[in-house]
Tab-separated table of C-alpha atoms in Angstrom:
chain	number	residue	atom	x	y	z
A	1	MET	CA	0.000	0.000	0.000
A	2	ALA	CA	1.313	3.460	-0.870
A	3	VAL	CA	2.216	5.586	2.156
A	4	PRO	CA	3.524	9.193	2.500
A	5	LYS	CA	7.316	9.383	2.443
A	6	ARG	CA	7.560	12.443	4.676
A	7	LYS	CA	5.716	13.810	7.679
A	8	MET	CA	3.541	16.754	6.681
A	9	SER	CA	4.560	19.970	8.439
A	10	ARG	CA	2.083	21.774	10.699
A	11	SER	CA	2.426	24.729	8.331
A	12	ASN	CA	1.334	22.681	5.319
A	13	THR	CA	-1.483	21.073	7.306
A	14	ARG	CA	-2.731	24.454	8.431
A	15	ALA	CA	-2.353	25.934	4.954
A	16	ARG	CA	-4.599	23.145	3.636
A	17	ARG	CA	-7.103	23.538	6.441
A	18	SER	CA	-7.271	27.312	5.895
A	19	GLN	CA	-9.430	26.498	2.865
A	20	TRP	CA	-12.093	24.789	5.012
A	21	LYS	CA	-14.592	27.612	4.988
A	22	THR	CA	-18.209	27.939	5.916
A	23	THR	CA	-20.847	30.238	4.518
A	24	ALA	CA	-23.585	32.095	6.322
A	25	ALA	CA	-27.052	30.567	5.937
A	26	THR	CA	-29.478	32.613	3.888
A	27	LEU	CA	-32.255	33.655	6.228
A	28	THR	CA	-35.715	34.995	5.612
A	29	THR	CA	-38.096	36.810	7.925
A	30	CYS	CA	-40.936	34.886	9.536
A	31	PRO	CA	-44.197	36.458	8.349
A	32	ALA	CA	-45.830	35.693	11.708
A	33	CYS	CA	-43.251	36.799	14.303
A	34	LYS	CA	-40.682	38.742	12.192
A	35	ALA	CA	-37.802	36.633	13.530
A	36	ASP	CA	-35.080	35.221	11.261
A	37	LYS	CA	-35.759	31.744	9.929
A	38	LEU	CA	-34.516	29.352	7.250
A	39	SER	CA	-36.636	29.388	4.137
A	40	HIS	CA	-38.999	26.426	3.446
A	41	THR	CA	-38.821	25.508	7.143
A	42	ALA	CA	-41.172	26.085	10.078
A	43	CYS	CA	-40.084	29.082	12.172
A	44	PRO	CA	-37.888	27.972	15.124
A	45	THR	CA	-39.200	30.868	17.220
A	46	CYS	CA	-42.981	30.631	16.835
A	47	GLY	CA	-43.338	27.273	15.020
A	48	THR	CA	-45.609	28.515	12.242
A	49	TYR	CA	-45.312	27.587	8.599
A	50	LYS	CA	-47.815	28.923	6.054
A	51	GLY	CA	-50.278	29.604	8.849
A	52	ARG	CA	-50.004	26.106	10.340
A	53	GLN	CA	-48.526	25.412	13.757
A	54	TYR	CA	-45.625	22.991	14.333
A	55	ALA	CA	-44.676	22.843	18.004
A	56	GLN	CA	-41.849	20.420	17.118
A	57	ALA	CA	-40.043	23.262	15.352
A	58	VAL	CA	-39.780	25.499	18.420
A	59	LYS	CA	-36.309	25.427	20.002
A	60	PRO	CA	-36.549	24.506	23.700
A	61	VAL	CA	-35.299	27.212	26.076
A	62	PHE	CA	-33.236	25.825	28.939
A	63	ALA	CA	-33.361	27.709	32.241
A	64	GLY	CA	-29.905	28.646	33.591
B	1	MET	CA	-34.261	-4.303	-14.891
B	2	PRO	CA	-36.462	-3.188	-12.003
B	3	THR	CA	-36.855	0.539	-11.311
B	4	PRO	CA	-34.600	1.578	-8.419
B	5	THR	CA	-36.282	2.864	-5.270
B	6	LYS	CA	-36.527	6.638	-5.180
B	7	GLY	CA	-34.657	8.205	-2.291
B	8	PRO	CA	-31.923	6.921	-0.016
B	9	ARG	CA	-31.860	3.403	1.469
B	10	LEU	CA	-32.639	3.144	5.181
B	11	GLY	CA	-31.406	0.828	7.908
B	12	GLY	CA	-28.960	-2.047	7.766
B	13	GLY	CA	-30.656	-4.146	5.083
B	14	PRO	CA	-33.809	-4.590	3.017
B	15	ALA	CA	-35.678	-6.280	5.888
B	16	HIS	CA	-34.666	-3.503	8.285
B	17	GLU	CA	-35.801	-0.902	5.775
B	18	ARG	CA	-39.188	-2.604	5.392
B	19	LEU	CA	-39.556	-2.694	9.163
B	20	ILE	CA	-38.657	0.987	9.543
B	21	LEU	CA	-41.153	2.038	6.878
B	22	ALA	CA	-43.878	-0.272	8.244
B	23	ASN	CA	-43.422	1.078	11.773
B	24	LEU	CA	-43.391	4.676	10.534
B	25	SER	CA	-46.600	4.176	8.543
B	26	THR	CA	-48.284	2.501	11.523
B	27	ALA	CA	-47.311	5.442	13.733
B	28	LEU	CA	-48.503	7.928	11.106
B	29	PHE	CA	-51.967	6.336	10.810
B	30	GLU	CA	-52.222	5.993	14.581
B	31	HIS	CA	-51.322	9.584	15.437
B	32	GLY	CA	-52.013	11.491	12.221
B	33	ARG	CA	-48.830	13.502	12.556
B	34	ILE	CA	-45.314	12.280	13.356
B	35	THR	CA	-41.904	13.906	13.616
B	36	THR	CA	-39.045	12.048	11.953
B	37	THR	CA	-35.971	12.789	9.888
B	38	GLU	CA	-36.560	14.396	6.525
B	39	THR	CA	-35.116	11.374	4.673
B	40	LYS	CA	-37.422	8.917	6.427
B	41	ALA	CA	-40.407	11.214	5.864
B	42	LYS	CA	-39.609	11.389	2.172
B	43	ARG	CA	-39.375	7.599	1.931
B	44	LEU	CA	-42.547	7.148	3.982
B	45	ARG	CA	-44.744	9.427	1.888
B	46	PRO	CA	-45.222	7.192	-1.201
B	47	LEU	CA	-45.836	4.100	0.957
B	48	ALA	CA	-48.358	5.843	3.215
B	49	GLU	CA	-50.236	7.293	0.255
B	50	ARG	CA	-50.405	3.907	-1.459
B	51	LEU	CA	-51.844	2.417	1.731
B	52	ILE	CA	-54.487	5.175	1.869
B	53	THR	CA	-55.377	4.409	-1.754
B	54	PHE	CA	-55.887	0.761	-0.742
B	55	ALA	CA	-58.025	1.930	2.166
B	56	LYS	CA	-60.175	4.029	-0.174
B	57	ARG	CA	-60.814	0.910	-2.274
B	58	GLY	CA	-62.055	-0.597	0.972
B	59	ASP	CA	-62.575	-4.285	0.040
B	60	LEU	CA	-61.218	-7.332	1.829
B	61	HIS	CA	-58.391	-7.844	-0.654
B	62	ALA	CA	-57.212	-4.261	-0.155
B	63	ARG	CA	-57.429	-4.710	3.613
B	64	ARG	CA	-55.264	-7.843	3.461
B	65	ARG	CA	-52.686	-6.075	1.326
B	66	VAL	CA	-52.519	-3.216	3.840
B	67	LEU	CA	-52.202	-5.746	6.670
B	68	THR	CA	-48.997	-7.076	5.075
B	69	VAL	CA	-47.407	-3.696	5.866
B	70	VAL	CA	-49.330	-2.359	8.863
B	71	ARG	CA	-49.544	-5.336	11.216
B	72	ASP	CA	-51.759	-3.619	13.783
B	73	LYS	CA	-55.410	-4.532	13.080
B	74	GLY	CA	-56.697	-1.628	15.165
B	75	VAL	CA	-54.669	0.881	13.143
B	76	VAL	CA	-55.840	-0.717	9.881
B	77	HIS	CA	-59.418	-0.429	11.128
B	78	THR	CA	-59.056	3.305	11.805
B	79	LEU	CA	-57.356	3.684	8.418
B	80	PHE	CA	-60.306	2.061	6.621
B	81	THR	CA	-63.140	3.543	8.687
B	82	GLU	CA	-61.883	7.049	9.537
B	83	ILE	CA	-58.950	8.105	7.353
B	84	ALA	CA	-60.194	6.688	4.024
B	85	PRO	CA	-63.651	8.382	4.108
B	86	ALA	CA	-61.962	11.668	5.088
B	87	MET	CA	-59.769	11.375	1.978
B	88	ALA	CA	-62.670	10.482	-0.360
B	89	GLU	CA	-62.691	13.910	-2.034
B	90	ARG	CA	-58.913	14.052	-2.410
B	91	ASN	CA	-57.155	12.587	-5.460
B	92	GLY	CA	-53.727	11.754	-4.064
B	93	GLY	CA	-51.466	14.009	-2.026
B	94	TYR	CA	-52.847	12.714	1.273
B	95	THR	CA	-49.807	13.649	3.332
B	96	ARG	CA	-47.775	16.764	3.892
B	97	ILE	CA	-44.107	17.071	4.874
B	98	THR	CA	-42.942	20.231	6.638
B	99	ARG	CA	-39.343	20.808	7.626
B	100	VAL	CA	-38.932	21.779	11.252
B	101	GLY	CA	-35.209	22.431	11.677
B	102	THR	CA	-32.436	20.179	12.889
B	103	ARG	CA	-32.134	17.678	15.737
B	104	LYS	CA	-29.931	18.417	18.714
B	105	GLY	CA	-27.255	15.749	18.936
B	106	ASP	CA	-26.599	14.839	15.326
B	107	ASN	CA	-27.946	17.946	13.570
B	108	ALA	CA	-30.176	15.759	11.381
B	109	PRO	CA	-32.800	17.732	9.439
B	110	MET	CA	-36.169	16.857	10.951
B	111	ALA	CA	-39.599	17.018	9.376
B	112	VAL	CA	-43.223	16.589	10.382
B	113	ILE	CA	-45.248	14.283	8.128
B	114	GLU	CA	-48.999	14.538	8.627
B	115	LEU	CA	-52.256	13.389	7.092
B	116	ILE	CA	-53.989	16.331	5.482
B	117	THR	CA	-57.252	16.904	7.342
B	118	GLU	CA	-58.312	20.189	5.748
B	119	PRO	CA	-61.016	19.977	3.076
B	120	VAL	CA	-59.814	19.978	-0.514
B	121	SER	CA	-58.789	23.527	-1.451
B	122	PRO	CA	-61.608	26.025	-2.029
B	123	LYS	CA	-60.111	26.840	-5.416
B	124	GLN	CA	-60.785	23.279	-6.639
B	125	ALA	CA	-64.322	23.445	-5.240
B	126	VAL	CA	-64.909	26.674	-7.153
B	127	VAL	CA	-63.553	25.116	-10.339
B	128	ARG	CA	-65.855	22.093	-9.933
B	129	GLU	CA	-68.834	24.386	-9.278
B	130	ALA	CA	-68.009	26.419	-12.377
B	131	ALA	CA	-67.686	23.249	-14.471
B	132	LYS	CA	-71.110	22.092	-13.245
B	133	ALA	CA	-72.651	25.473	-14.010
B	134	THR	CA	-71.265	25.495	-17.550
B	135	GLU	CA	-72.536	21.937	-18.023
B	136	LYS	CA	-76.017	23.013	-16.930
B	137	ALA	CA	-75.858	26.044	-19.193
B	138	ALA	CA	-74.748	23.818	-22.063
B	139	LYS	CA	-77.689	21.436	-21.488
B	140	LYS	CA	-80.312	24.237	-21.606
B	141	PRO	CA	-79.621	25.302	-25.207
B	142	ALA	CA	-79.456	21.621	-26.151
B	143	LYS	CA	-83.062	21.224	-24.924
B	144	ALA	CA	-84.113	24.338	-26.815
B	145	LYS	CA	-82.884	22.927	-30.113
B	146	ALA	CA	-86.207	23.731	-31.711
B	147	ALA	CA	-85.458	27.438	-31.259
B	148	PRO	CA	-83.871	29.315	-34.199
B	149	VAL	CA	-80.076	29.304	-34.528
B	150	GLU	CA	-79.842	33.052	-33.819
B	151	ASP	CA	-81.163	32.522	-30.260
B	152	VAL	CA	-78.391	30.046	-29.458
B	153	VAL	CA	-75.789	32.621	-30.415
B	154	GLU	CA	-77.477	35.155	-28.164
B	155	ASP	CA	-77.506	32.652	-25.320
B	156	ALA	CA	-73.737	32.265	-25.388
B	157	PRO	CA	-72.898	35.222	-23.096
B	158	VAL	CA	-75.703	34.179	-20.720
B	159	GLU	CA	-74.020	30.761	-20.328
B	160	ASP	CA	-71.049	32.408	-18.664
B	161	ALA	CA	-73.157	34.282	-16.144
B	162	PRO	CA	-74.111	31.370	-13.839
B	163	ALA	CA	-70.511	30.144	-13.903
B	164	GLU	CA	-69.285	33.489	-12.585
B	165	ASP	CA	-72.083	33.760	-10.045
B	166	ALA	CA	-71.377	30.343	-8.537
B	167	PRO	CA	-67.927	31.115	-7.073
B	168	ALA	CA	-69.134	34.500	-5.792
B	169	ALA	CA	-72.084	32.886	-4.033
B	170	GLU	CA	-69.758	30.270	-2.582
B	171	ALA	CA	-67.366	32.935	-1.303
B	172	GLU	CA	-70.267	34.644	0.489
B	173	GLU	CA	-71.275	31.366	2.088
B	174	LYS	CA	-67.735	30.893	3.353
B	175	LYS	CA	-67.673	34.358	4.892
B	176	GLU	CA	-70.814	33.558	6.810
B	177	ALA	CA	-69.394	30.229	8.013
């Protein structure tokens, strides 16, 4: 099995990993509560989608 | 060559996949609305809708075919006696999938799959009403064939009138209700 001949330097590793980038999610405004939400998804704040209610979508708020 | 299954495979093998889908459909018909991952919901939808179509047929053969998937006789009974009559007006599209964000733990996209309980859209009802009205209007001149040809031409704009009135009248009824 082919194996690397040399150890890869931290610099090279980090140079490669510097290309691992993320992009911001495109958000829309919930028509019911005006909060930010992902499009085509029930609102995580109020749980509505096209006038219907989805309690499963609401993010639980933990005390403390 | 058989057509490949649409959507991703589930579970550890074909038997596991069948079990997952059977259990999901049983839960869906029992509760009417279930939360699951988006992938499972998407695989469940065609199966659940086929089972509802069997239920709408309603005979013993259809019931036995449903029982090969949904093993629970009580659930099959509710499917045939409650869900199927509720879906009588609807031509397919018995379920709805709504995305509800991601799961804490593995960040899996979750979805709610539910049986549609609302009546068939008012737009379709209006269209059907209009079609009936035009049919009626079309029958009237057919009866009055003895009348001169000129009269039929004059009748043409009148034919449209009941069709337009029907949706308006329906809209008023809805406002009252």
